[in-house]
Amino acid sequence: MHTRDGRPHGTDGDGDNDRDEDGGGCWLPWRTAAERALYGDSSGNGDGRSGGGFFVREAPAAHFRTSVHASPLFALAVARLLLHVDEALGRPRELAMVDVGAGRGELLTGVLEALPAGAAARVRPYAVERAPRPDGLDERIVWSHSLPAGARPYGLDGSNGPSAQGSSAGGLTGLLFANEWLDDVPLDIAETDADGVPRTVLVRTSDGAERLGEPVTGPEAEWLERWWPLPPPEGHGAEPGLRAEIGLPRDEAWAAAVATLARGLAVAVDYAHFREDRPPFGTLTGYLDGREAPPVPDGSRDLTAHVALDACAAAGARAAADGCAPPVVRTQRDALHSLGIDGARPPLSLATSDPPAYVRQLAAAGEAAELTSASGLGAFRWLVQPVGGTRSPFG
């Protein structure tokens, strides 16, 4: 599906006039192509599909499975984390729970169900999602296409977009949680040419074919040099064909999310990599109907790439107020263990004394084991940024 002819090719920035008469579609930088395919263009239309982009039309659960869909224990863990934040903040009159990249509201629904009644009565739940509000969603949930009060003027993709609601910076008190959001923030891709020069990769929207565009310059080049150098520091030359996913839009998006809080915790959960161990050929892929698929930006599928979480962490730390504790990164396995989700099996004696309870606890142990598996969901990383002096349960 992905073909490269290796020759540089120009673009006017949005690529609308750079059409390919043989293959159809147009040649665009990956960030622009993915933004249109996933979220639609400025008029709300997706690339080649009616009704807007992939995430505007499609329920994510129909195409890929996250921890939220794997077990209600994940929502229970988030509810416990929210209660920790509530206690650390002195049980404020209103406690924000912001779910960024909320899908169809499954996580917030589960959190509200898991909370004690007294705490639930003080929670102000926000779902931030580009799709329309689902029918039948709990009426307590505020549904928004942009970050709530306090956000910087970035859209969900990290680009300049609709301003957030509200005018005062950092107005919320509570927990902001972004589960598998950053990996869907579109970004540009760089690849070294025959001379070892990093160039912007252009993609044909109709079939995912690729070719090289202009050299990477400006802030994107600075980001590459700091966070994903091509060639890597241990390399011995400028090898052609090395790829990097330029995470600057994700850094900006995460900083904007952190900036919504005056006090509390901001948490991002995603598959991640770090500067000392970047994948040499990138991680871009697609998901369609529950299976991994080639990344074609035609609006038919999810497009995702792993997150340079160390870069996001640095950006979030800068967005937090002076004097805040530094961010920490934990595996999901460790984070969930800290929140009481550990996959421990019930005692065999329970099978005799209370067989139904034993069956229920055994099933829950199996679900917890999936969420914490070191070779699966448990290997995800939790990036935790305290804001306003809030104590984190993760150290």
CSV table of C-alpha atoms in Angstrom, one decimal:
chain,number,residue,atom,x,y,z
A,1,MET,CA,0.0,0.0,0.0
A,2,HIS,CA,2.8,2.4,0.8
A,3,THR,CA,5.0,3.1,-2.2
A,4,ARG,CA,7.8,5.6,-2.3
A,5,ASP,CA,9.5,6.9,-5.4
A,6,GLY,CA,12.2,8.8,-3.3
A,7,ARG,CA,12.0,12.1,-5.2
A,8,PRO,CA,11.3,15.4,-3.5
A,9,HIS,CA,7.9,16.9,-4.3
A,10,GLY,CA,6.6,20.3,-3.4
A,11,THR,CA,3.3,21.2,-1.9
A,12,ASP,CA,1.5,24.5,-1.3
A,13,GLY,CA,0.9,23.7,2.4
A,14,ASP,CA,-2.6,22.2,2.2
A,15,GLY,CA,-2.0,20.3,-1.0
A,16,ASP,CA,-5.4,21.1,-2.6
A,17,ASN,CA,-3.8,21.9,-5.9
A,18,ASP,CA,-1.3,19.1,-5.8
A,19,ARG,CA,-3.5,16.4,-7.3
A,20,ASP,CA,-2.3,13.2,-8.8
A,21,GLU,CA,-4.0,12.6,-12.1
A,22,ASP,CA,-3.0,8.9,-12.3
A,23,GLY,CA,-3.8,7.7,-8.8
A,24,GLY,CA,-6.5,10.1,-7.8
A,25,GLY,CA,-6.6,12.0,-4.5
A,26,CYS,CA,-4.1,14.6,-3.6
A,27,TRP,CA,-0.6,14.7,-2.0
A,28,LEU,CA,-0.6,16.2,1.5
A,29,PRO,CA,1.6,16.3,4.5
A,30,TRP,CA,0.5,13.5,6.9
A,31,ARG,CA,-0.7,15.9,9.5
A,32,THR,CA,-3.1,17.7,7.1
A,33,ALA,CA,-4.3,14.4,5.5
A,34,ALA,CA,-4.9,12.8,8.9
A,35,GLU,CA,-6.7,15.8,10.3
A,36,ARG,CA,-9.1,15.7,7.3
A,37,ALA,CA,-9.5,12.0,7.4
A,38,LEU,CA,-10.1,11.7,11.2
A,39,TYR,CA,-12.0,14.9,12.0
A,40,GLY,CA,-13.1,16.5,8.8
A,41,ASP,CA,-12.0,19.8,7.2
A,42,SER,CA,-13.1,23.3,8.3
A,43,SER,CA,-16.6,22.7,6.8
A,44,GLY,CA,-17.0,19.4,8.7
A,45,ASN,CA,-16.5,17.2,5.7
A,46,GLY,CA,-14.1,14.2,5.8
A,47,ASP,CA,-11.8,13.2,3.0
A,48,GLY,CA,-13.8,11.1,0.5
A,49,ARG,CA,-16.6,10.3,3.0
A,50,SER,CA,-19.9,11.9,3.8
A,51,GLY,CA,-20.8,13.2,7.3
A,52,GLY,CA,-17.4,14.4,8.4
A,53,GLY,CA,-14.2,12.6,9.5
A,54,PHE,CA,-13.8,9.1,10.8
A,55,PHE,CA,-14.1,10.0,14.5
A,56,VAL,CA,-17.1,12.3,13.8
A,57,ARG,CA,-19.0,9.5,12.1
A,58,GLU,CA,-17.8,6.3,13.8
A,59,ALA,CA,-17.9,4.9,17.3
A,60,PRO,CA,-14.3,4.1,18.2
A,61,ALA,CA,-15.3,0.9,20.0
A,62,ALA,CA,-16.5,-0.5,16.6
A,63,HIS,CA,-12.9,-0.4,15.3
A,64,PHE,CA,-10.5,-0.8,18.2
A,65,ARG,CA,-10.6,-1.9,21.9
A,66,THR,CA,-9.3,0.3,24.7
A,67,SER,CA,-9.0,-0.3,28.4
A,68,VAL,CA,-12.4,1.4,28.8
A,69,HIS,CA,-14.0,-1.2,26.7
A,70,ALA,CA,-12.0,-4.1,28.1
A,71,SER,CA,-13.5,-3.9,31.6
A,72,PRO,CA,-15.6,-1.7,33.9
A,73,LEU,CA,-12.7,-2.1,36.3
A,74,PHE,CA,-10.8,0.6,34.4
A,75,ALA,CA,-13.6,3.2,35.1
A,76,LEU,CA,-13.6,2.0,38.7
A,77,ALA,CA,-9.8,2.8,38.9
A,78,VAL,CA,-10.4,6.2,37.4
A,79,ALA,CA,-13.2,6.8,39.9
A,80,ARG,CA,-10.8,5.9,42.8
A,81,LEU,CA,-8.2,8.3,41.3
A,82,LEU,CA,-10.9,11.0,41.2
A,83,LEU,CA,-11.7,10.3,44.9
A,84,HIS,CA,-8.0,10.7,45.7
A,85,VAL,CA,-7.9,14.0,44.0
A,86,ASP,CA,-11.1,15.0,45.8
A,87,GLU,CA,-9.5,14.3,49.2
A,88,ALA,CA,-6.2,15.9,48.2
A,89,LEU,CA,-8.1,19.1,47.3
A,90,GLY,CA,-10.1,19.2,50.5
A,91,ARG,CA,-13.4,18.0,48.9
A,92,PRO,CA,-14.3,21.2,47.0
A,93,ARG,CA,-17.9,22.2,46.4
A,94,GLU,CA,-17.5,21.4,42.7
A,95,LEU,CA,-15.1,18.7,41.4
A,96,ALA,CA,-14.3,18.6,37.7
A,97,MET,CA,-13.9,15.3,35.8
A,98,VAL,CA,-12.7,16.0,32.3
A,99,ASP,CA,-12.5,13.2,29.8
A,100,VAL,CA,-10.5,14.3,26.7
A,101,GLY,CA,-11.2,12.2,23.6
A,102,ALA,CA,-14.3,10.8,25.3
A,103,GLY,CA,-15.5,8.6,22.4
A,104,ARG,CA,-19.1,8.0,23.2
A,105,GLY,CA,-18.9,8.8,26.9
A,106,GLU,CA,-18.2,5.3,28.1
A,107,LEU,CA,-15.6,6.2,30.6
A,108,LEU,CA,-17.5,9.1,32.2
A,109,THR,CA,-20.6,6.9,32.4
A,110,GLY,CA,-18.6,4.2,34.2
A,111,VAL,CA,-16.9,6.7,36.6
A,112,LEU,CA,-20.3,8.3,37.6
A,113,GLU,CA,-21.7,4.8,38.3
A,114,ALA,CA,-18.7,3.8,40.4
A,115,LEU,CA,-18.6,6.9,42.6
A,116,PRO,CA,-20.3,7.1,46.0
A,117,ALA,CA,-23.5,9.2,45.9
A,118,GLY,CA,-22.1,12.0,47.9
A,119,ALA,CA,-19.0,12.5,45.7
A,120,ALA,CA,-21.0,12.0,42.5
A,121,ALA,CA,-23.3,14.9,43.5
A,122,ARG,CA,-20.4,17.3,43.5
A,123,VAL,CA,-18.8,16.1,40.3
A,124,ARG,CA,-19.0,18.2,37.2
A,125,PRO,CA,-18.3,15.8,34.3
A,126,TYR,CA,-17.0,17.1,31.0
A,127,ALA,CA,-16.7,15.1,27.8
A,128,VAL,CA,-14.4,16.6,25.2
A,129,GLU,CA,-15.0,15.0,21.8
A,130,ARG,CA,-15.3,16.1,18.2
A,131,ALA,CA,-18.3,13.8,17.5
A,132,PRO,CA,-21.9,14.8,18.2
A,133,ARG,CA,-23.3,14.1,21.6
A,134,PRO,CA,-24.7,10.5,21.7
A,135,ASP,CA,-28.4,9.9,22.3
A,136,GLY,CA,-29.2,8.8,25.8
A,137,LEU,CA,-26.0,10.1,27.5
A,138,ASP,CA,-26.3,11.0,31.2
A,139,GLU,CA,-27.7,14.5,31.3
A,140,ARG,CA,-25.1,15.5,33.9
A,141,ILE,CA,-22.3,15.2,31.4
A,142,VAL,CA,-21.3,18.4,29.6
A,143,TRP,CA,-20.5,17.6,26.0
A,144,SER,CA,-18.1,19.9,24.2
A,145,HIS,CA,-16.0,19.9,21.0
A,146,SER,CA,-13.2,21.9,22.7
A,147,LEU,CA,-11.5,21.9,26.1
A,148,PRO,CA,-13.5,23.6,28.9
A,149,ALA,CA,-12.8,26.8,30.7
A,150,GLY,CA,-9.1,27.6,31.0
A,151,ALA,CA,-7.9,26.0,27.8
A,152,ARG,CA,-5.4,27.6,25.4
A,153,PRO,CA,-6.7,28.2,21.9
A,154,TYR,CA,-5.8,24.8,20.4
A,155,GLY,CA,-8.2,22.3,18.9
A,156,LEU,CA,-8.2,18.7,19.8
A,157,ASP,CA,-5.6,18.0,17.1
A,158,GLY,CA,-3.2,20.6,18.6
A,159,SER,CA,-3.6,23.0,15.7
A,160,ASN,CA,-5.1,26.5,16.1
A,161,GLY,CA,-8.8,25.9,16.4
A,162,PRO,CA,-12.0,27.1,18.1
A,163,SER,CA,-11.2,28.8,21.4
A,164,ALA,CA,-12.1,26.9,24.5
A,165,GLN,CA,-15.1,28.0,26.6
A,166,GLY,CA,-14.5,30.5,29.3
A,167,SER,CA,-11.9,33.3,29.6
A,168,SER,CA,-9.9,32.7,32.8
A,169,ALA,CA,-6.8,30.5,32.4
A,170,GLY,CA,-6.7,27.3,34.5
A,171,GLY,CA,-10.2,27.6,36.0
A,172,LEU,CA,-11.0,24.0,36.8
A,173,THR,CA,-10.3,22.0,40.0
A,174,GLY,CA,-10.3,18.2,39.7
A,175,LEU,CA,-9.0,15.4,37.4
A,176,LEU,CA,-8.4,15.6,33.6
A,177,PHE,CA,-8.0,12.2,32.0
A,178,ALA,CA,-7.1,11.5,28.4
A,179,ASN,CA,-7.1,7.8,27.6
A,180,GLU,CA,-5.7,7.0,24.1
A,181,TRP,CA,-6.2,10.6,22.9
A,182,LEU,CA,-2.7,11.8,22.1
A,183,ASP,CA,-2.0,8.9,19.7
A,184,ASP,CA,-4.9,10.2,17.5
A,185,VAL,CA,-3.6,13.8,17.4
A,186,PRO,CA,-2.4,14.1,13.8
A,187,LEU,CA,1.3,14.9,13.2
A,188,ASP,CA,3.7,15.2,10.3
A,189,ILE,CA,6.2,12.5,9.4
A,190,ALA,CA,9.8,13.0,8.4
A,191,GLU,CA,12.0,10.6,6.5
A,192,THR,CA,15.7,10.9,5.5
A,193,ASP,CA,16.4,11.1,1.8
A,194,ALA,CA,19.3,9.6,-0.1
A,195,ASP,CA,21.6,12.3,1.3
A,196,GLY,CA,20.3,11.8,4.9
A,197,VAL,CA,18.3,15.0,4.9
A,198,PRO,CA,15.0,14.8,6.9
A,199,ARG,CA,12.1,15.7,4.5
A,200,THR,CA,8.4,15.9,5.1
A,201,VAL,CA,6.6,12.8,3.9
A,202,LEU,CA,3.6,13.5,1.6
A,203,VAL,CA,0.8,11.0,1.4
A,204,ARG,CA,-1.7,10.4,-1.4
A,205,THR,CA,-5.1,10.5,0.2
A,206,SER,CA,-6.8,7.9,-2.0
A,207,ASP,CA,-4.5,5.0,-1.3
A,208,GLY,CA,-1.8,5.9,1.2
A,209,ALA,CA,1.1,6.0,-1.3
A,210,GLU,CA,4.0,8.2,-0.1
A,211,ARG,CA,6.7,10.4,-1.5
A,212,LEU,CA,9.1,12.9,0.0
A,213,GLY,CA,8.5,16.7,0.1
A,214,GLU,CA,10.6,19.6,1.3
A,215,PRO,CA,13.2,19.5,4.0
A,216,VAL,CA,11.9,19.8,7.5
A,217,THR,CA,12.5,23.4,8.8
A,218,GLY,CA,11.4,25.7,11.6
A,219,PRO,CA,9.9,24.5,14.9
A,220,GLU,CA,9.5,21.0,13.5
A,221,ALA,CA,13.2,20.8,12.8
A,222,GLU,CA,14.0,22.0,16.3
A,223,TRP,CA,11.6,19.4,17.7
A,224,LEU,CA,13.3,16.7,15.8
A,225,GLU,CA,16.8,17.8,16.9
A,226,ARG,CA,15.7,17.7,20.6
A,227,TRP,CA,13.4,14.8,20.8
A,228,TRP,CA,13.9,12.5,17.7
A,229,PRO,CA,17.2,13.2,16.0
A,230,LEU,CA,17.7,11.7,12.5
A,231,PRO,CA,20.1,10.0,12.5
A,232,PRO,CA,19.9,8.9,16.2
A,233,PRO,CA,22.8,10.0,18.5
A,234,GLU,CA,24.3,6.5,18.5
A,235,GLY,CA,24.2,6.4,14.6
A,236,HIS,CA,27.3,6.7,12.5
A,237,GLY,CA,25.8,8.5,9.5
A,238,ALA,CA,22.8,9.9,7.8
A,239,GLU,CA,21.1,6.7,6.7
A,240,PRO,CA,18.3,7.1,4.1
A,241,GLY,CA,14.8,5.8,5.0
A,242,LEU,CA,14.9,6.6,8.7
A,243,ARG,CA,11.5,8.0,9.9
A,244,ALA,CA,10.3,10.1,12.7
A,245,GLU,CA,6.9,11.3,13.8
A,246,ILE,CA,7.1,14.9,14.7
A,247,GLY,CA,5.2,15.2,18.0
A,248,LEU,CA,5.0,19.0,18.3
A,249,PRO,CA,1.2,19.1,17.8
A,250,ARG,CA,0.8,16.6,20.6
A,251,ASP,CA,3.0,18.6,22.9
A,252,GLU,CA,0.9,21.6,22.3
A,253,ALA,CA,-2.3,19.7,22.7
A,254,TRP,CA,-1.2,18.2,26.0
A,255,ALA,CA,0.0,21.6,27.3
A,256,ALA,CA,-3.4,23.0,26.5
A,257,ALA,CA,-5.1,20.2,28.4
A,258,VAL,CA,-2.9,20.7,31.4
A,259,ALA,CA,-3.7,24.5,31.3
A,260,THR,CA,-7.4,23.9,31.9
A,261,LEU,CA,-6.6,23.0,35.6
A,262,ALA,CA,-6.0,25.4,38.4
A,263,ARG,CA,-5.6,22.5,40.8
A,264,GLY,CA,-5.7,18.8,40.4
A,265,LEU,CA,-4.1,16.1,38.3
A,266,ALA,CA,-3.8,15.8,34.5
A,267,VAL,CA,-3.3,12.2,33.3
A,268,ALA,CA,-2.6,10.9,29.7
A,269,VAL,CA,-2.7,7.2,29.0
A,270,ASP,CA,-1.2,5.9,25.8
A,271,TYR,CA,1.3,3.6,24.1
A,272,ALA,CA,4.6,5.5,24.2
A,273,HIS,CA,8.3,5.6,23.4
A,274,PHE,CA,11.1,7.7,24.8
A,275,ARG,CA,14.2,9.5,23.3
A,276,GLU,CA,16.6,6.7,24.2
A,277,ASP,CA,14.6,4.1,22.3
A,278,ARG,CA,12.7,5.7,19.4
A,279,PRO,CA,11.5,3.3,16.7
A,280,PRO,CA,13.7,3.8,13.7
A,281,PHE,CA,10.9,3.5,11.1
A,282,GLY,CA,8.0,5.0,13.1
A,283,THR,CA,4.8,3.5,14.3
A,284,LEU,CA,2.1,4.9,12.1
A,285,THR,CA,-0.7,2.4,11.4
A,286,GLY,CA,-4.5,2.2,10.9
A,287,TYR,CA,-7.4,0.3,12.5
A,288,LEU,CA,-10.5,-0.7,10.7
A,289,ASP,CA,-13.4,-3.0,11.9
A,290,GLY,CA,-11.3,-4.3,14.9
A,291,ARG,CA,-8.2,-5.1,12.9
A,292,GLU,CA,-4.9,-3.4,12.2
A,293,ALA,CA,-4.9,-2.0,8.7
A,294,PRO,CA,-2.7,0.0,6.4
A,295,PRO,CA,-2.8,3.8,7.2
A,296,VAL,CA,-4.7,5.3,4.3
A,297,PRO,CA,-6.1,8.8,5.0
A,298,ASP,CA,-9.3,8.4,3.1
A,299,GLY,CA,-11.6,8.8,6.1
A,300,SER,CA,-12.4,5.1,6.3
A,301,ARG,CA,-10.3,4.1,9.4
A,302,ASP,CA,-8.5,5.2,12.5
A,303,LEU,CA,-5.0,6.5,12.0
A,304,THR,CA,-2.7,6.3,15.0
A,305,ALA,CA,1.0,6.5,16.0
A,306,HIS,CA,2.7,5.9,19.4
A,307,VAL,CA,3.4,9.0,21.5
A,308,ALA,CA,6.8,10.6,22.3
A,309,LEU,CA,5.6,10.8,25.9
A,310,ASP,CA,8.8,12.4,27.2
A,311,ALA,CA,8.3,15.4,24.9
A,312,CYS,CA,4.7,15.7,26.0
A,313,ALA,CA,5.7,15.5,29.7
A,314,ALA,CA,8.1,18.4,29.2
A,315,ALA,CA,5.4,20.5,27.5
A,316,GLY,CA,2.9,19.7,30.2
A,317,ALA,CA,5.3,20.6,33.0
A,318,ARG,CA,5.9,24.0,31.3
A,319,ALA,CA,2.1,24.6,31.2
A,320,ALA,CA,1.6,23.8,34.8
A,321,ALA,CA,1.9,26.7,37.3
A,322,ASP,CA,5.3,27.4,38.8
A,323,GLY,CA,6.1,25.3,41.8
A,324,CYS,CA,4.1,22.3,40.7
A,325,ALA,CA,5.6,18.9,41.2
A,326,PRO,CA,7.3,17.4,38.1
A,327,PRO,CA,5.4,14.9,36.0
A,328,VAL,CA,5.8,11.2,36.6
A,329,VAL,CA,5.4,8.3,34.1
A,330,ARG,CA,4.2,4.9,35.3
A,331,THR,CA,3.2,1.7,33.4
A,332,GLN,CA,-0.5,1.0,33.5
A,333,ARG,CA,0.2,-2.1,35.4
A,334,ASP,CA,1.9,-0.2,38.2
A,335,ALA,CA,-0.8,2.6,38.1
A,336,LEU,CA,-3.7,0.2,38.4
A,337,HIS,CA,-2.0,-1.8,41.1
A,338,SER,CA,-1.7,1.5,43.1
A,339,LEU,CA,-5.5,2.0,42.6
A,340,GLY,CA,-6.4,-1.5,43.8
A,341,ILE,CA,-6.7,-3.3,40.5
A,342,ASP,CA,-4.3,-6.2,40.6
A,343,GLY,CA,-5.9,-9.4,39.2
A,344,ALA,CA,-5.6,-11.3,42.4
A,345,ARG,CA,-7.6,-14.5,42.3
A,346,PRO,CA,-10.3,-15.1,45.0
A,347,PRO,CA,-9.5,-17.8,47.6
A,348,LEU,CA,-10.6,-21.3,46.6
A,349,SER,CA,-12.6,-21.6,49.9
A,350,LEU,CA,-15.0,-19.0,48.5
A,351,ALA,CA,-16.0,-21.5,45.7
A,352,THR,CA,-17.5,-23.7,48.5
A,353,SER,CA,-18.9,-21.0,50.8
A,354,ASP,CA,-20.3,-18.7,48.1
A,355,PRO,CA,-20.0,-20.1,44.6
A,356,PRO,CA,-21.7,-17.1,42.8
A,357,ALA,CA,-19.4,-14.7,44.5
A,358,TYR,CA,-16.4,-16.8,43.6
A,359,VAL,CA,-17.5,-16.8,39.9
A,360,ARG,CA,-17.9,-13.0,40.0
A,361,GLN,CA,-14.6,-12.4,41.6
A,362,LEU,CA,-12.8,-14.8,39.3
A,363,ALA,CA,-14.2,-13.0,36.3
A,364,ALA,CA,-13.1,-9.7,37.7
A,365,ALA,CA,-9.6,-11.1,38.3
A,366,GLY,CA,-9.5,-12.1,34.7
A,367,GLU,CA,-10.4,-8.6,33.5
A,368,ALA,CA,-7.9,-7.1,35.9
A,369,ALA,CA,-5.2,-9.4,34.5
A,370,GLU,CA,-6.0,-8.2,31.0
A,371,LEU,CA,-5.8,-4.5,32.0
A,372,THR,CA,-2.4,-5.1,33.8
A,373,SER,CA,-0.8,-7.6,31.4
A,374,ALA,CA,2.9,-6.5,30.9
A,375,SER,CA,2.7,-7.7,27.3
A,376,GLY,CA,-0.6,-5.9,26.6
A,377,LEU,CA,-2.6,-3.1,28.1
A,378,GLY,CA,-0.5,-3.1,31.2
A,379,ALA,CA,2.5,-1.8,29.1
A,380,PHE,CA,0.7,1.5,28.4
A,381,ARG,CA,2.2,4.5,30.1
A,382,TRP,CA,0.4,6.9,32.4
A,383,LEU,CA,1.7,10.4,32.3
A,384,VAL,CA,0.7,12.2,35.5
A,385,GLN,CA,1.1,16.0,35.9
A,386,PRO,CA,0.2,17.5,39.3
A,387,VAL,CA,-1.2,21.1,39.1
A,388,GLY,CA,-1.5,23.6,41.9
A,389,GLY,CA,0.3,21.5,44.6
A,390,THR,CA,-2.1,18.5,44.3
A,391,ARG,CA,-0.6,15.3,45.7
A,392,SER,CA,-0.3,12.4,43.3
A,393,PRO,CA,-0.9,8.8,44.5
A,394,PHE,CA,1.9,7.7,42.1
A,395,GLY,CA,4.8,9.5,43.7
